[in-house]
mmCIF file of N, CA, C and O in Angstrom:
data_model
loop_
_atom_site.group_PDB
_atom_site.id
_atom_site.type_symbol
_atom_site.label_atom_id
_atom_site.label_comp_id
_atom_site.label_asym_id
_atom_site.label_seq_id
_atom_site.Cartn_x
_atom_site.Cartn_y
_atom_site.Cartn_z
ATOM 1 N N UNK A 86 0.555 -1.647 0.263
ATOM 2 C CA UNK A 86 0.124 -0.318 -0.097
ATOM 3 C C UNK A 86 0.937 1.556 0.285
ATOM 4 O O UNK A 86 0.409 2.246 -0.679
ATOM 5 N N UNK A 87 1.823 1.742 1.415
ATOM 6 C CA UNK A 87 2.765 2.442 0.350
ATOM 7 C C UNK A 87 3.456 2.630 -0.466
ATOM 8 O O UNK A 87 3.420 3.728 -0.692
ATOM 9 N N UNK A 88 3.953 1.826 -1.534
ATOM 10 C CA UNK A 88 4.166 2.163 -2.558
ATOM 11 C C UNK A 88 3.514 2.348 -3.739
ATOM 12 O O UNK A 88 4.189 3.669 -4.093
ATOM 13 N N UNK A 89 2.205 1.671 -3.454
ATOM 14 C CA UNK A 89 0.989 2.023 -4.488
ATOM 15 C C UNK A 89 0.388 4.196 -4.070
ATOM 16 O O UNK A 89 0.723 4.333 -4.822
ATOM 17 N N UNK A 90 0.706 4.250 -2.589
ATOM 18 C CA UNK A 90 0.414 5.741 -2.377
ATOM 19 C C UNK A 90 1.372 6.812 -2.734
ATOM 20 O O UNK A 90 2.017 7.434 -3.501
ATOM 21 N N UNK A 91 3.204 5.804 -2.309
ATOM 22 C CA UNK A 91 3.930 6.627 -3.116
ATOM 23 C C UNK A 91 3.735 7.157 -3.954
ATOM 24 O O UNK A 91 4.130 8.140 -5.285
ATOM 25 N N UNK A 92 3.821 6.308 -5.488
ATOM 26 C CA UNK A 92 3.422 6.092 -6.813
ATOM 27 C C UNK A 92 2.958 7.090 -7.382
ATOM 28 O O UNK A 92 2.757 8.230 -7.500
ATOM 29 N N UNK A 93 1.780 6.950 -6.758
ATOM 30 C CA UNK A 93 0.435 8.159 -6.374
ATOM 31 C C UNK A 93 0.070 9.611 -5.488
ATOM 32 O O UNK A 93 0.442 10.046 -6.947
ATOM 33 N N UNK A 94 0.444 9.946 -4.998
ATOM 34 C CA UNK A 94 0.854 11.198 -4.757
ATOM 35 C C UNK A 94 2.898 11.706 -5.343
ATOM 36 O O UNK A 94 2.577 13.105 -6.083
ATOM 37 N N UNK A 95 3.397 10.906 -5.877
ATOM 38 C CA UNK A 95 4.591 11.314 -6.503
ATOM 39 C C UNK A 95 4.325 11.734 -8.208
ATOM 40 O O UNK A 95 4.124 12.796 -8.835
ATOM 41 N N UNK A 96 2.884 11.164 -8.962
ATOM 42 C CA UNK A 96 2.127 11.084 -9.752
ATOM 43 C C UNK A 96 1.722 12.509 -9.812
ATOM 44 O O UNK A 96 1.545 13.501 -10.948
ATOM 45 N N UNK A 97 1.255 13.259 -8.664
ATOM 46 C CA UNK A 97 0.063 14.625 -8.575
ATOM 47 C C UNK A 97 0.926 15.578 -8.254
ATOM 48 O O UNK A 97 0.338 16.788 -8.479
ATOM 49 N N UNK A 98 1.866 15.229 -7.892
ATOM 50 C CA UNK A 98 3.082 16.849 -7.491
ATOM 51 C C UNK A 98 3.577 17.161 -9.018
ATOM 52 O O UNK A 98 3.847 18.352 -8.038
ATOM 53 N N UNK A 99 2.941 17.225 -9.881
ATOM 54 C CA UNK A 99 4.162 17.546 -11.090
ATOM 55 C C UNK A 99 2.463 18.219 -11.403
ATOM 56 O O UNK A 99 1.054 17.581 -11.490
ATOM 57 N N UNK A 100 2.869 20.233 -11.624
ATOM 58 C CA UNK A 100 1.068 20.472 -11.910
ATOM 59 C C UNK A 100 1.175 20.264 -13.016
ATOM 60 O O UNK A 100 -0.461 20.253 -13.504
ATOM 61 N N UNK A 101 1.402 19.956 -14.191
ATOM 62 C CA UNK A 101 0.842 19.201 -15.704
ATOM 63 C C UNK A 101 0.358 18.027 -15.971
ATOM 64 O O UNK A 101 -0.906 18.239 -16.403
ATOM 65 N N UNK A 102 0.861 17.074 -14.602
ATOM 66 C CA UNK A 102 -0.200 16.072 -14.314
ATOM 67 C C UNK A 102 -1.065 16.709 -13.800
ATOM 68 O O UNK A 102 -2.671 15.642 -13.976
ATOM 69 N N UNK A 103 -1.437 17.702 -12.779
ATOM 70 C CA UNK A 103 -2.244 17.624 -11.402
ATOM 71 C C UNK A 103 -3.371 18.197 -12.675
ATOM 72 O O UNK A 103 -4.944 17.954 -13.256
ATOM 73 N N UNK A 104 -3.095 18.796 -13.850
ATOM 74 C CA UNK A 104 -4.075 19.534 -14.921
ATOM 75 C C UNK A 104 -4.352 18.739 -15.731
ATOM 76 O O UNK A 104 -5.617 18.263 -15.555
ATOM 77 N N UNK A 105 -3.323 17.660 -15.839
ATOM 78 C CA UNK A 105 -4.745 16.415 -16.447
ATOM 79 C C UNK A 105 -5.286 15.787 -15.913
ATOM 80 O O UNK A 105 -6.344 15.551 -16.768
ATOM 81 N N UNK A 106 -5.491 15.607 -14.472
ATOM 82 C CA UNK A 106 -6.609 14.579 -13.904
ATOM 83 C C UNK A 106 -8.133 15.769 -13.522
ATOM 84 O O UNK A 106 -8.508 15.532 -13.990
ATOM 85 N N UNK A 107 -7.278 17.044 -13.420
ATOM 86 C CA UNK A 107 -8.535 18.024 -13.543
ATOM 87 C C UNK A 107 -9.232 18.070 -14.641
ATOM 88 O O UNK A 107 -10.563 18.433 -14.558
ATOM 89 N N UNK A 108 -8.314 18.240 -16.014
ATOM 90 C CA UNK A 108 -9.339 18.453 -17.488
ATOM 91 C C UNK A 108 -10.208 16.936 -17.550
ATOM 92 O O UNK A 108 -11.254 17.140 -17.081
ATOM 93 N N UNK A 109 -9.430 15.523 -16.767
ATOM 94 C CA UNK A 109 -9.771 14.454 -17.124
ATOM 95 C C UNK A 109 -11.627 14.304 -16.488
ATOM 96 O O UNK A 109 -12.209 13.622 -16.792
ATOM 97 N N UNK A 110 -11.552 14.659 -15.580
ATOM 98 C CA UNK A 110 -13.010 15.338 -14.109
ATOM 99 C C UNK A 110 -13.588 15.192 -15.988
ATOM 100 O O UNK A 110 -15.001 15.249 -15.129
ATOM 101 N N UNK A 111 -14.215 15.939 -16.504
ATOM 102 C CA UNK A 111 -13.889 16.437 -17.085
ATOM 103 C C UNK A 111 -15.067 15.613 -18.037
ATOM 104 O O UNK A 111 -16.167 15.228 -19.273
ATOM 105 N N UNK A 112 -14.133 14.795 -18.461
ATOM 106 C CA UNK A 112 -14.549 13.194 -19.680
ATOM 107 C C UNK A 112 -12.966 13.083 -20.496
ATOM 108 O O UNK A 112 -12.120 13.571 -20.224
ATOM 109 N N UNK A 113 -13.478 11.587 -21.188
ATOM 110 C CA UNK A 113 -11.596 11.375 -21.053
ATOM 111 C C UNK A 113 -11.976 12.524 -22.392
ATOM 112 O O UNK A 113 -12.607 12.948 -22.923
ATOM 113 N N UNK A 114 -10.559 12.203 -23.455
ATOM 114 C CA UNK A 114 -9.774 13.153 -24.466
ATOM 115 C C UNK A 114 -8.933 12.471 -24.750
ATOM 116 O O UNK A 114 -8.114 11.713 -24.263
ATOM 117 N N UNK A 115 -8.712 12.732 -26.189
ATOM 118 C CA UNK A 115 -6.831 12.171 -27.182
ATOM 119 C C UNK A 115 -6.032 13.408 -25.622
ATOM 120 O O UNK A 115 -6.506 14.168 -26.530
ATOM 121 N N UNK A 116 -5.169 12.371 -26.902
ATOM 122 C CA UNK A 116 -3.136 13.066 -25.915
ATOM 123 C C UNK A 116 -3.872 14.463 -26.712
ATOM 124 O O UNK A 116 -2.924 15.479 -25.720
ATOM 125 N N UNK A 117 -3.571 15.074 -27.301
ATOM 126 C CA UNK A 117 -3.513 15.770 -28.859
ATOM 127 C C UNK A 117 -3.801 17.064 -27.530
ATOM 128 O O UNK A 117 -3.556 18.452 -27.654
ATOM 129 N N UNK A 118 -5.559 17.070 -27.199
ATOM 130 C CA UNK A 118 -5.768 17.979 -26.806
ATOM 131 C C UNK A 118 -5.635 18.083 -25.205
ATOM 132 O O UNK A 118 -5.560 19.448 -24.361
ATOM 133 N N UNK A 119 -5.858 17.222 -25.043
ATOM 134 C CA UNK A 119 -4.348 17.164 -23.358
ATOM 135 C C UNK A 119 -3.287 17.753 -23.326
ATOM 136 O O UNK A 119 -2.783 18.592 -22.381
ATOM 137 N N UNK A 120 -3.070 17.823 -24.319
ATOM 138 C CA UNK A 120 -1.447 18.592 -24.510
ATOM 139 C C UNK A 120 -0.938 19.335 -24.776
ATOM 140 O O UNK A 120 -0.760 20.643 -24.098
ATOM 141 N N UNK A 121 -2.683 20.184 -26.206
ATOM 142 C CA UNK A 121 -2.529 21.636 -26.055
ATOM 143 C C UNK A 121 -2.538 22.943 -25.354
ATOM 144 O O UNK A 121 -1.896 23.586 -25.858
ATOM 145 N N UNK A 122 -2.612 22.827 -23.892
ATOM 146 C CA UNK A 122 -2.387 24.052 -23.579
ATOM 147 C C UNK A 122 -1.059 23.970 -23.121
ATOM 148 O O UNK A 122 -0.359 24.145 -21.940
ATOM 149 N N UNK A 123 -0.472 22.908 -22.538
ATOM 150 C CA UNK A 123 1.144 22.415 -22.415
ATOM 151 C C UNK A 123 1.882 22.960 -22.813
ATOM 152 O O UNK A 123 1.915 22.238 -24.400
ATOM 153 N N UNK A 124 3.395 24.135 -23.060
ATOM 154 C CA UNK A 124 3.975 24.163 -23.348
ATOM 155 C C UNK A 124 5.812 23.105 -23.555
ATOM 156 O O UNK A 124 6.678 23.329 -23.276
ATOM 157 N N UNK A 125 5.011 22.223 -24.408
ATOM 158 C CA UNK A 125 5.914 21.365 -24.022
ATOM 159 C C UNK A 125 5.810 20.654 -25.212
ATOM 160 O O UNK A 125 5.232 20.585 -25.820
ATOM 161 N N UNK A 126 7.188 19.361 -26.104
ATOM 162 C CA UNK A 126 6.624 18.401 -26.977
ATOM 163 C C UNK A 126 6.092 17.463 -26.511
ATOM 164 O O UNK A 126 6.067 17.349 -25.240
ATOM 165 N N UNK A 127 5.364 16.661 -27.378
ATOM 166 C CA UNK A 127 4.261 15.632 -27.273
ATOM 167 C C UNK A 127 5.405 14.781 -26.658
ATOM 168 O O UNK A 127 4.833 13.956 -25.412
ATOM 169 N N UNK A 128 6.126 14.542 -27.391
ATOM 170 C CA UNK A 128 7.191 12.830 -26.168
ATOM 171 C C UNK A 128 7.354 13.303 -24.417
ATOM 172 O O UNK A 128 7.407 12.727 -23.199
ATOM 173 N N UNK A 129 7.407 14.250 -24.165
ATOM 174 C CA UNK A 129 7.837 14.899 -23.362
ATOM 175 C C UNK A 129 6.295 14.724 -22.534
ATOM 176 O O UNK A 129 6.329 14.833 -21.415
ATOM 177 N N UNK A 130 5.731 15.666 -23.067
ATOM 178 C CA UNK A 130 4.262 14.922 -23.006
ATOM 179 C C UNK A 130 3.652 14.102 -22.823
ATOM 180 O O UNK A 130 3.044 14.018 -21.159
ATOM 181 N N UNK A 131 3.952 13.335 -22.754
ATOM 182 C CA UNK A 131 4.328 11.365 -23.095
ATOM 183 C C UNK A 131 4.090 10.721 -21.701
ATOM 184 O O UNK A 131 3.365 9.918 -21.262
ATOM 185 N N UNK A 132 5.741 11.748 -21.482
ATOM 186 C CA UNK A 132 5.676 10.782 -20.801
ATOM 187 C C UNK A 132 5.074 11.264 -18.768
ATOM 188 O O UNK A 132 5.086 10.656 -18.103
ATOM 189 N N UNK A 133 4.546 12.324 -19.149
ATOM 190 C CA UNK A 133 3.455 12.885 -17.838
ATOM 191 C C UNK A 133 2.243 11.674 -18.499
ATOM 192 O O UNK A 133 1.882 11.222 -16.670
ATOM 193 N N UNK A 134 2.078 11.279 -19.095
ATOM 194 C CA UNK A 134 0.430 10.506 -19.308
ATOM 195 C C UNK A 134 1.234 8.936 -19.110
ATOM 196 O O UNK A 134 0.430 8.751 -18.160
ATOM 197 N N UNK A 135 2.193 8.605 -19.013
ATOM 198 C CA UNK A 135 2.732 7.013 -18.602
ATOM 199 C C UNK A 135 3.041 6.974 -16.894
ATOM 200 O O UNK A 135 2.171 6.557 -16.479
ATOM 201 N N UNK A 136 3.565 8.469 -16.549
ATOM 202 C CA UNK A 136 3.515 8.642 -15.281
ATOM 203 C C UNK A 136 2.265 8.070 -14.657
ATOM 204 O O UNK A 136 1.672 8.007 -13.760
ATOM 205 N N UNK A 137 1.424 9.214 -15.122
ATOM 206 C CA UNK A 137 0.230 8.957 -14.678
ATOM 207 C C UNK A 137 -0.447 7.395 -14.721
ATOM 208 O O UNK A 137 -1.504 7.015 -13.994
ATOM 209 N N UNK A 138 -0.677 6.747 -15.995
ATOM 210 C CA UNK A 138 -1.191 5.308 -16.667
ATOM 211 C C UNK A 138 -0.320 4.606 -14.808
ATOM 212 O O UNK A 138 -0.262 3.519 -14.774
ATOM 213 N N UNK A 139 0.865 4.297 -15.373
ATOM 214 C CA UNK A 139 1.868 4.213 -13.680
ATOM 215 C C UNK A 139 1.194 3.910 -11.651
ATOM 216 O O UNK A 139 1.294 2.739 -11.698
ATOM 217 N N UNK A 140 0.529 4.608 -12.337
ATOM 218 C CA UNK A 140 -0.039 4.980 -10.557
ATOM 219 C C UNK A 140 -1.407 4.981 -10.757
ATOM 220 O O UNK A 140 -1.675 4.481 -9.642
ATOM 221 N N UNK A 141 -1.868 4.304 -11.908
ATOM 222 C CA UNK A 141 -3.702 3.588 -11.602
ATOM 223 C C UNK A 141 -4.486 4.823 -12.236
ATOM 224 O O UNK A 141 -5.558 4.233 -11.846
ATOM 225 N N UNK A 142 -4.120 5.960 -11.999
ATOM 226 C CA UNK A 142 -5.170 7.381 -12.191
ATOM 227 C C UNK A 142 -5.936 7.265 -13.444
ATOM 228 O O UNK A 142 -6.870 8.090 -13.889
ATOM 229 N N UNK A 143 -4.843 6.697 -14.663
ATOM 230 C CA UNK A 143 -5.633 6.301 -15.835
ATOM 231 C C UNK A 143 -5.419 5.414 -17.276
ATOM 232 O O UNK A 143 -4.524 5.158 -16.317
ATOM 233 N N UNK A 144 -5.925 5.677 -17.675
ATOM 234 C CA UNK A 144 -5.945 5.026 -18.841
ATOM 235 C C UNK A 144 -6.143 5.214 -19.654
ATOM 236 O O UNK A 144 -6.837 5.812 -20.015
ATOM 237 N N UNK A 145 -4.916 4.609 -21.024
ATOM 238 C CA UNK A 145 -4.981 4.861 -22.937
ATOM 239 C C UNK A 145 -6.110 3.838 -22.907
ATOM 240 O O UNK A 145 -5.066 2.516 -23.236
ATOM 241 N N UNK A 146 -6.171 4.563 -24.270
ATOM 242 C CA UNK A 146 -6.738 3.367 -25.415
ATOM 243 C C UNK A 146 -5.998 4.193 -26.854
ATOM 244 O O UNK A 146 -6.555 4.951 -26.672
ATOM 245 N N UNK A 147 -6.570 2.818 -27.580
ATOM 246 C CA UNK A 147 -7.062 3.325 -29.035
ATOM 247 C C UNK A 147 -8.057 3.254 -29.603
ATOM 248 O O UNK A 147 -8.511 3.061 -29.457
ATOM 249 N N UNK A 148 -7.885 4.549 -30.511
ATOM 250 C CA UNK A 148 -9.898 4.750 -31.743
ATOM 251 C C UNK A 148 -8.240 5.343 -32.617
ATOM 252 O O UNK A 148 -8.561 6.836 -32.618
ATOM 253 N N UNK A 149 -9.592 4.364 -33.327
ATOM 254 C CA UNK A 149 -8.049 5.040 -34.621
ATOM 255 C C UNK A 149 -6.638 5.491 -35.044
ATOM 256 O O UNK A 149 -5.747 4.229 -34.204
ATOM 257 N N UNK A 150 -6.285 6.515 -35.592
ATOM 258 C CA UNK A 150 -4.905 7.273 -34.876
ATOM 259 C C UNK A 150 -5.136 7.452 -34.117
ATOM 260 O O UNK A 150 -3.437 8.368 -33.618
ATOM 261 N N UNK A 151 -5.702 8.274 -32.641
ATOM 262 C CA UNK A 151 -6.026 8.242 -31.446
ATOM 263 C C UNK A 151 -5.621 8.173 -30.915
ATOM 264 O O UNK A 151 -6.128 6.525 -30.233
ATOM 265 N N UNK A 152 -5.119 8.382 -29.570
ATOM 266 C CA UNK A 152 -4.603 7.885 -28.028
ATOM 267 C C UNK A 152 -5.685 8.766 -27.355
ATOM 268 O O UNK A 152 -5.793 10.035 -26.641
ATOM 269 N N UNK A 153 -6.974 7.888 -26.299
ATOM 270 C CA UNK A 153 -7.106 8.584 -25.427
ATOM 271 C C UNK A 153 -7.284 8.170 -24.310
ATOM 272 O O UNK A 153 -6.809 7.100 -23.967
ATOM 273 N N UNK A 154 -7.664 9.154 -23.116
ATOM 274 C CA UNK A 154 -7.280 9.168 -21.293
ATOM 275 C C UNK A 154 -7.891 8.903 -21.396
ATOM 276 O O UNK A 154 -8.995 10.064 -21.172
ATOM 277 N N UNK A 155 -8.238 8.837 -20.248
ATOM 278 C CA UNK A 155 -9.681 8.575 -19.153
ATOM 279 C C UNK A 155 -9.354 8.980 -17.693
ATOM 280 O O UNK A 155 -8.343 7.678 -17.489
ATOM 281 N N UNK A 156 -9.502 8.737 -17.478
ATOM 282 C CA UNK A 156 -9.477 8.600 -15.494
ATOM 283 C C UNK A 156 -9.900 7.513 -14.811
ATOM 284 O O UNK A 156 -10.864 6.543 -15.692
ATOM 285 N N UNK A 157 -9.621 6.765 -14.025
ATOM 286 C CA UNK A 157 -9.694 5.273 -13.411
ATOM 287 C C UNK A 157 -10.571 5.889 -12.079
ATOM 288 O O UNK A 157 -10.966 6.157 -11.413
ATOM 289 N N UNK A 158 -11.236 4.628 -12.639
ATOM 290 C CA UNK A 158 -12.145 4.846 -11.696
ATOM 291 C C UNK A 158 -11.677 4.469 -10.212
ATOM 292 O O UNK A 158 -11.671 3.743 -10.238
ATOM 293 N N UNK A 159 -12.899 5.128 -9.457
ATOM 294 C CA UNK A 159 -11.653 4.882 -7.993
ATOM 295 C C UNK A 159 -10.421 5.047 -7.793
ATOM 296 O O UNK A 159 -9.969 4.708 -6.854
ATOM 297 N N UNK A 160 -9.943 5.511 -8.426
ATOM 298 C CA UNK A 160 -8.088 5.657 -8.548
ATOM 299 C C UNK A 160 -7.864 6.603 -7.559
ATOM 300 O O UNK A 160 -6.688 6.031 -6.227
ATOM 301 N N UNK A 161 -9.007 7.348 -6.887
ATOM 302 C CA UNK A 161 -8.009 8.541 -5.675
ATOM 303 C C UNK A 161 -8.630 7.516 -4.401
ATOM 304 O O UNK A 161 -7.726 7.811 -3.637
ATOM 305 N N UNK A 162 -8.958 6.349 -4.684
ATOM 306 C CA UNK A 162 -9.175 5.504 -2.920
ATOM 307 C C UNK A 162 -8.664 5.356 -2.379
ATOM 308 O O UNK A 162 -8.596 5.953 -1.182
ATOM 309 N N UNK A 163 -7.291 4.537 -2.444
ATOM 310 C CA UNK A 163 -6.244 4.307 -1.314
ATOM 311 C C UNK A 163 -5.975 6.174 -1.129
ATOM 312 O O UNK A 163 -5.649 6.181 0.771
ATOM 313 N N UNK A 164 -5.543 7.191 -1.790
ATOM 314 C CA UNK A 164 -5.380 8.524 -1.501
ATOM 315 C C UNK A 164 -6.523 8.608 0.169
ATOM 316 O O UNK A 164 -6.612 9.565 1.140
ATOM 317 N N UNK A 165 -8.221 8.700 -0.314
ATOM 318 C CA UNK A 165 -9.209 8.957 -0.018
ATOM 319 C C UNK A 165 -8.924 8.565 1.609
ATOM 320 O O UNK A 165 -9.437 8.757 2.371
ATOM 321 N N UNK A 166 -8.959 7.181 1.595
ATOM 322 C CA UNK A 166 -8.539 6.252 3.009
ATOM 323 C C UNK A 166 -7.999 6.287 3.742
ATOM 324 O O UNK A 166 -8.067 6.868 4.464
ATOM 325 N N UNK A 167 -6.952 6.721 3.600
ATOM 326 C CA UNK A 167 -5.534 7.279 3.492
ATOM 327 C C UNK A 167 -5.383 8.745 4.582
ATOM 328 O O UNK A 167 -5.449 9.456 6.039
ATOM 329 N N UNK A 168 -6.457 9.564 4.250
ATOM 330 C CA UNK A 168 -6.590 11.097 3.908
ATOM 331 C C UNK A 168 -7.476 11.048 5.568
ATOM 332 O O UNK A 168 -7.655 11.864 6.556
ATOM 333 N N UNK A 169 -8.483 10.465 5.024
ATOM 334 C CA UNK A 169 -9.200 9.868 6.335
ATOM 335 C C UNK A 169 -9.523 10.091 7.319
ATOM 336 O O UNK A 169 -9.432 10.376 8.609
ATOM 337 N N UNK A 170 -8.617 8.607 7.799
ATOM 338 C CA UNK A 170 -7.710 7.901 8.949
ATOM 339 C C UNK A 170 -6.928 9.623 9.149
ATOM 340 O O UNK A 170 -6.785 9.305 10.124
ATOM 341 N N UNK A 171 -6.378 10.599 8.364
ATOM 342 C CA UNK A 171 -5.271 11.127 8.814
ATOM 343 C C UNK A 171 -6.522 12.695 9.675
ATOM 344 O O UNK A 171 -5.951 12.969 10.394
ATOM 345 N N UNK A 172 -7.280 12.411 8.714
ATOM 346 C CA UNK A 172 -8.275 13.628 9.421
ATOM 347 C C UNK A 172 -9.094 13.256 11.452
ATOM 348 O O UNK A 172 -9.065 13.988 11.800
ATOM 349 N N UNK A 173 -9.547 11.745 10.659
ATOM 350 C CA UNK A 173 -9.551 11.784 12.195
ATOM 351 C C UNK A 173 -9.051 11.302 12.995
ATOM 352 O O UNK A 173 -9.367 12.437 14.628
ATOM 353 N N UNK A 174 -7.854 11.041 12.810
ATOM 354 C CA UNK A 174 -6.595 11.080 13.775
ATOM 355 C C UNK A 174 -6.487 12.757 14.438
ATOM 356 O O UNK A 174 -6.494 12.291 15.314
ATOM 357 N N UNK A 175 -5.896 13.686 13.800
ATOM 358 C CA UNK A 175 -6.328 14.838 14.028
ATOM 359 C C UNK A 175 -7.274 15.835 15.318
ATOM 360 O O UNK A 175 -7.283 15.808 15.891
ATOM 361 N N UNK A 176 -8.326 15.138 14.110
ATOM 362 C CA UNK A 176 -9.845 15.411 15.270
ATOM 363 C C UNK A 176 -10.004 15.251 16.205
ATOM 364 O O UNK A 176 -10.495 15.659 18.058
ATOM 365 N N UNK A 177 -9.299 13.696 16.115
ATOM 366 C CA UNK A 177 -9.775 12.964 17.919
ATOM 367 C C UNK A 177 -8.576 13.725 18.708
ATOM 368 O O UNK A 177 -8.481 14.279 20.019
ATOM 369 N N UNK A 178 -7.266 14.075 18.380
ATOM 370 C CA UNK A 178 -6.300 15.033 19.167
ATOM 371 C C UNK A 178 -6.915 16.281 19.666
ATOM 372 O O UNK A 178 -6.336 16.524 20.732
ATOM 373 N N UNK A 179 -7.417 17.280 18.799
ATOM 374 C CA UNK A 179 -8.046 17.977 18.023
ATOM 375 C C UNK A 179 -9.030 18.428 19.476
ATOM 376 O O UNK A 179 -9.303 19.581 20.261
ATOM 377 N N UNK A 180 -9.815 16.998 19.542
ATOM 378 C CA UNK A 180 -11.289 17.400 20.850
ATOM 379 C C UNK A 180 -10.645 16.974 21.881
ATOM 380 O O UNK A 180 -10.733 17.918 22.998
ATOM 381 N N UNK A 181 -9.512 16.072 22.331
ATOM 382 C CA UNK A 181 -8.755 15.688 23.356
ATOM 383 C C UNK A 181 -8.074 17.003 24.045
ATOM 384 O O UNK A 181 -8.037 17.957 25.200
ATOM 385 N N UNK A 182 -7.749 18.092 22.881
ATOM 386 C CA UNK A 182 -7.301 19.653 23.286
ATOM 387 C C UNK A 182 -7.599 20.903 23.600
ATOM 388 O O UNK A 182 -7.923 20.966 24.768
ATOM 389 N N UNK A 183 -8.809 19.854 22.976
ATOM 390 C CA UNK A 183 -10.608 21.271 23.216
ATOM 391 C C UNK A 183 -10.793 20.670 24.602
ATOM 392 O O UNK A 183 -11.184 21.151 25.650
ATOM 393 N N UNK A 184 -10.570 19.316 25.766
ATOM 394 C CA UNK A 184 -11.040 19.510 26.562
ATOM 395 C C UNK A 184 -10.517 19.694 27.403
ATOM 396 O O UNK A 184 -10.629 20.376 28.251
ATOM 397 N N UNK A 185 -9.018 19.370 27.618
ATOM 398 C CA UNK A 185 -8.122 19.500 27.809
ATOM 399 C C UNK A 185 -8.321 21.405 28.510
ATOM 400 O O UNK A 185 -7.968 21.506 29.651
ATOM 401 N N UNK A 186 -7.960 22.363 27.653
ATOM 402 C CA UNK A 186 -8.608 23.121 27.676
ATOM 403 C C UNK A 186 -9.843 24.084 28.478
ATOM 404 O O UNK A 186 -9.633 24.927 29.485
ATOM 405 N N UNK A 187 -10.596 23.146 28.575
ATOM 406 C CA UNK A 187 -11.631 22.872 28.944
ATOM 407 C C UNK A 187 -11.706 22.907 30.653
ATOM 408 O O UNK A 187 -11.745 23.464 31.202
ATOM 409 N N UNK A 188 -11.520 21.926 30.323
ATOM 410 C CA UNK A 188 -10.639 21.692 32.253
ATOM 411 C C UNK A 188 -9.472 23.028 33.078
ATOM 412 O O UNK A 188 -10.318 23.276 33.960
ATOM 413 N N UNK A 189 -8.774 23.128 31.630
ATOM 414 C CA UNK A 189 -7.677 24.100 32.408
ATOM 415 C C UNK A 189 -8.386 25.316 33.207
ATOM 416 O O UNK A 189 -7.787 25.417 33.899
ATOM 417 N N UNK A 190 -9.321 25.724 32.074
ATOM 418 C CA UNK A 190 -10.024 26.653 31.940
ATOM 419 C C UNK A 190 -10.555 26.728 33.627
ATOM 420 O O UNK A 190 -10.638 27.794 34.323
ATOM 421 N N UNK A 191 -11.470 25.604 33.716
ATOM 422 C CA UNK A 191 -12.411 25.432 34.128
ATOM 423 C C UNK A 191 -11.982 25.923 36.737
ATOM 424 O O UNK A 191 -12.131 25.983 36.768
ATOM 425 N N UNK A 192 -11.181 24.764 36.391
ATOM 426 C CA UNK A 192 -9.987 24.507 37.335
ATOM 427 C C UNK A 192 -8.907 26.374 37.653
ATOM 428 O O UNK A 192 -9.534 27.006 38.967
ATOM 429 N N UNK A 193 -8.968 26.910 36.669
ATOM 430 C CA UNK A 193 -7.932 28.368 36.736
ATOM 431 C C UNK A 193 -9.360 28.746 36.649
ATOM 432 O O UNK A 193 -8.949 30.148 37.906
ATOM 433 N N UNK A 194 -10.319 29.226 36.822
ATOM 434 C CA UNK A 194 -11.763 29.720 37.979
ATOM 435 C C UNK A 194 -12.397 29.704 39.255
ATOM 436 O O UNK A 194 -12.666 30.158 39.585
ATOM 437 N N UNK A 195 -12.207 27.656 39.154
ATOM 438 C CA UNK A 195 -12.012 27.558 40.406
ATOM 439 C C UNK A 195 -11.541 28.548 41.764
ATOM 440 O O UNK A 195 -11.807 28.595 42.777
ATOM 441 N N UNK A 196 -10.239 28.116 41.027
ATOM 442 C CA UNK A 196 -9.681 28.499 41.994
ATOM 443 C C UNK A 196 -8.879 30.653 42.436
ATOM 444 O O UNK A 196 -8.466 31.150 43.412
ATOM 445 N N UNK A 197 -10.056 30.659 41.600
ATOM 446 C CA UNK A 197 -9.841 32.460 41.404
ATOM 447 C C UNK A 197 -10.968 32.684 43.121
ATOM 448 O O UNK A 197 -11.453 32.599 42.799
#
């Protein structure tokens, strides 16, 4: 799981790849369309697509002479699960900290 998470987050660390993922939330698209907004040669852009595919975030398929890219369903599930666990842990810690602050404040007003 850690290696999968490392690969996923590493793929999303690059702004070009995040832009591609964001665009794909609106639906699949041909490589040429995805590459258009980015100022780089097509072989360089293809390395980004390959990195996203290696991370399991996208799939590609050939349709005629075009290569179509689509988001992989549930590709973000491992990250969502991990982030949700982190959120719960921090919420529990903050709840305990708040309880402590309330008790300390109550103790200080009792002493006054």
